[in-house]
PDB file of C-alpha atoms in Angstrom:
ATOM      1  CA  UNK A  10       4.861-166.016 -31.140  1.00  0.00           C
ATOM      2  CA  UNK A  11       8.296-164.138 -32.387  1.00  0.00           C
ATOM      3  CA  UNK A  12       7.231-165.212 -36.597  1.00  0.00           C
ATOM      4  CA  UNK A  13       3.430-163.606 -35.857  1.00  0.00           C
ATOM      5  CA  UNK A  14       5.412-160.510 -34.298  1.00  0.00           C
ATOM      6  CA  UNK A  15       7.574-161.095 -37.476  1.00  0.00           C
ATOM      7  CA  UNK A  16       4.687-161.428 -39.699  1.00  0.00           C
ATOM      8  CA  UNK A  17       3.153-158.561 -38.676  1.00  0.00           C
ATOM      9  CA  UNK A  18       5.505-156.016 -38.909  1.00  0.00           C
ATOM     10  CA  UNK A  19       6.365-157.507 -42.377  1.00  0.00           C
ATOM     11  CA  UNK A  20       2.916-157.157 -43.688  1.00  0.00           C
ATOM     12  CA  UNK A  21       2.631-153.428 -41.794  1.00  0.00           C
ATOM     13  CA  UNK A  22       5.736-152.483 -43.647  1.00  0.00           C
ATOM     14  CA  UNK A  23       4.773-153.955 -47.328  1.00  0.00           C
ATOM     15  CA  UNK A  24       1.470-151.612 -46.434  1.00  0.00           C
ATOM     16  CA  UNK A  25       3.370-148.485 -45.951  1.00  0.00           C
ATOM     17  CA  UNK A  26       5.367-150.010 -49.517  1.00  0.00           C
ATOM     18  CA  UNK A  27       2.772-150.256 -51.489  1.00  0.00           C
ATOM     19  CA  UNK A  28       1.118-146.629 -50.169  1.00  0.00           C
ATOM     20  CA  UNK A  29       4.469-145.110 -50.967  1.00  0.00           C
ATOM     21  CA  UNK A  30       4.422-146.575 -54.271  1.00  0.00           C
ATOM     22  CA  UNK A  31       0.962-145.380 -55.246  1.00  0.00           C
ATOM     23  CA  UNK A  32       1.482-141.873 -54.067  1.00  0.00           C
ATOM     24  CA  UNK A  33       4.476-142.388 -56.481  1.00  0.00           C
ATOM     25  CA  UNK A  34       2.592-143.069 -59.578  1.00  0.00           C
ATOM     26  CA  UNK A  35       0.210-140.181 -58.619  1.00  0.00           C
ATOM     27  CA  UNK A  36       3.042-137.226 -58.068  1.00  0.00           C
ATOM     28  CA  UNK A  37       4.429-138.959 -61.450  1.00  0.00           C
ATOM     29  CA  UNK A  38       1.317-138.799 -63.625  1.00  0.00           C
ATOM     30  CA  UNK A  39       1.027-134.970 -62.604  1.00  0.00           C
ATOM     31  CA  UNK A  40       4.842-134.686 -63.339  1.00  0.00           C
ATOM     32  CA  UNK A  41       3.985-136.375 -66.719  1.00  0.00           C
ATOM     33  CA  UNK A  42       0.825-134.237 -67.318  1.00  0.00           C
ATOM     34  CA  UNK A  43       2.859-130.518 -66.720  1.00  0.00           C
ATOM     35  CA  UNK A  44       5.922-132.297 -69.083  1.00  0.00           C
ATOM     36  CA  UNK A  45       2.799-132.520 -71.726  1.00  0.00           C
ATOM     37  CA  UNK A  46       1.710-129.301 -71.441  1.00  0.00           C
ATOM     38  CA  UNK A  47       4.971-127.419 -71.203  1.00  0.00           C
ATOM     39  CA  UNK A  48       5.645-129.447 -74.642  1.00  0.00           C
ATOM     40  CA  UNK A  49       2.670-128.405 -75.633  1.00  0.00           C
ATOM     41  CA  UNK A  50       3.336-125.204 -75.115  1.00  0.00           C
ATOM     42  CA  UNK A  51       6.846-125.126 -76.484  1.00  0.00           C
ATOM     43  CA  UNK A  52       5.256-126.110 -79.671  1.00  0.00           C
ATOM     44  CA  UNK A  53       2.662-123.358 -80.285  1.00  0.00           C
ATOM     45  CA  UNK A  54       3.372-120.771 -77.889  1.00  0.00           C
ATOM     46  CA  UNK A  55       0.823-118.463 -76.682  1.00  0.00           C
ATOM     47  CA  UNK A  56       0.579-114.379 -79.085  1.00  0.00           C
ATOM     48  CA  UNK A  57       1.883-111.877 -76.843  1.00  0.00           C
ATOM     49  CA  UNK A  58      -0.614-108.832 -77.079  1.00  0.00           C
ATOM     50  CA  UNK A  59       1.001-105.780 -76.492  1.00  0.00           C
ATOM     51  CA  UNK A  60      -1.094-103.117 -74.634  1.00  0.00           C
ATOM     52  CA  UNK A  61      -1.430 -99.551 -76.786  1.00  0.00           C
ATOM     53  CA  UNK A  62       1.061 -97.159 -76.226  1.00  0.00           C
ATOM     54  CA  UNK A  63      -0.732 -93.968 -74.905  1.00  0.00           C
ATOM     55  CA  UNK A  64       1.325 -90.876 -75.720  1.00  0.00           C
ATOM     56  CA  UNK A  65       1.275 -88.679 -72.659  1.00  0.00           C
ATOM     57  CA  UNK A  66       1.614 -85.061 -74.371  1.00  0.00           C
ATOM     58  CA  UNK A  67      -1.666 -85.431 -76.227  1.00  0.00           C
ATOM     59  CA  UNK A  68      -4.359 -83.196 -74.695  1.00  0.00           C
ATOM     60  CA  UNK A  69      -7.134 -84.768 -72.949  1.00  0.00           C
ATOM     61  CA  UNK A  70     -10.711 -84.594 -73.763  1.00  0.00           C
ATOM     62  CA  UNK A  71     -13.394 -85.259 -70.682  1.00  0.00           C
ATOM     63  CA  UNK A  72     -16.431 -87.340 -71.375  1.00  0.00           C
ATOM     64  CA  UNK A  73     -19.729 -86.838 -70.003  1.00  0.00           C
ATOM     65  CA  UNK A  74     -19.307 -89.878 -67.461  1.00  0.00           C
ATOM     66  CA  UNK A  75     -16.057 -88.097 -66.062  1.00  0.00           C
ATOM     67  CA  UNK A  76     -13.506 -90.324 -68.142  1.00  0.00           C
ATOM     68  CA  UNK A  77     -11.539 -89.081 -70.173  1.00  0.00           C
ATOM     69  CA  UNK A  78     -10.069 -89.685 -73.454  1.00  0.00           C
ATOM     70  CA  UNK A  79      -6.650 -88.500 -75.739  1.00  0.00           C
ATOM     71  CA  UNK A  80      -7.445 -86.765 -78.860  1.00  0.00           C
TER      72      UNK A  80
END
């Protein structure tokens, strides 16, 4: 009866092994997949577009749909 009990809680903690091991290898491929694109990234970063400079002493002109717009 005690190897059975023995048996059991053997094969109940190479279960909880083996989980632990694949949920492992998954966080690790995800690790590996963000290292690939940060590489990636590192190699041919992304163009920066800067946004237009809008002086704020030029008069504004109104449009007919209520926007308006520098001259």
């Amino acid at each position: 009866m005690e190897n059975i009990q023995k048996w059991e809680r053997s094969k109940v903690a190479t279960d909880l092994i083996y989980k632990a091991i694949a949920e492992l290898r998954s966080e690790l491929a995800l690790l590996d997949s963000t290292i690939e694109q940060v590489e990636a990234l590192a190699e041919d970063p992304p163009r920066r577009v800067r946004p237009r400079k809008l002086e704020l002493n030029r008069p504004v002109r109104a449009h007919s749909n209520g926007a308006g717009k520098h001259i």
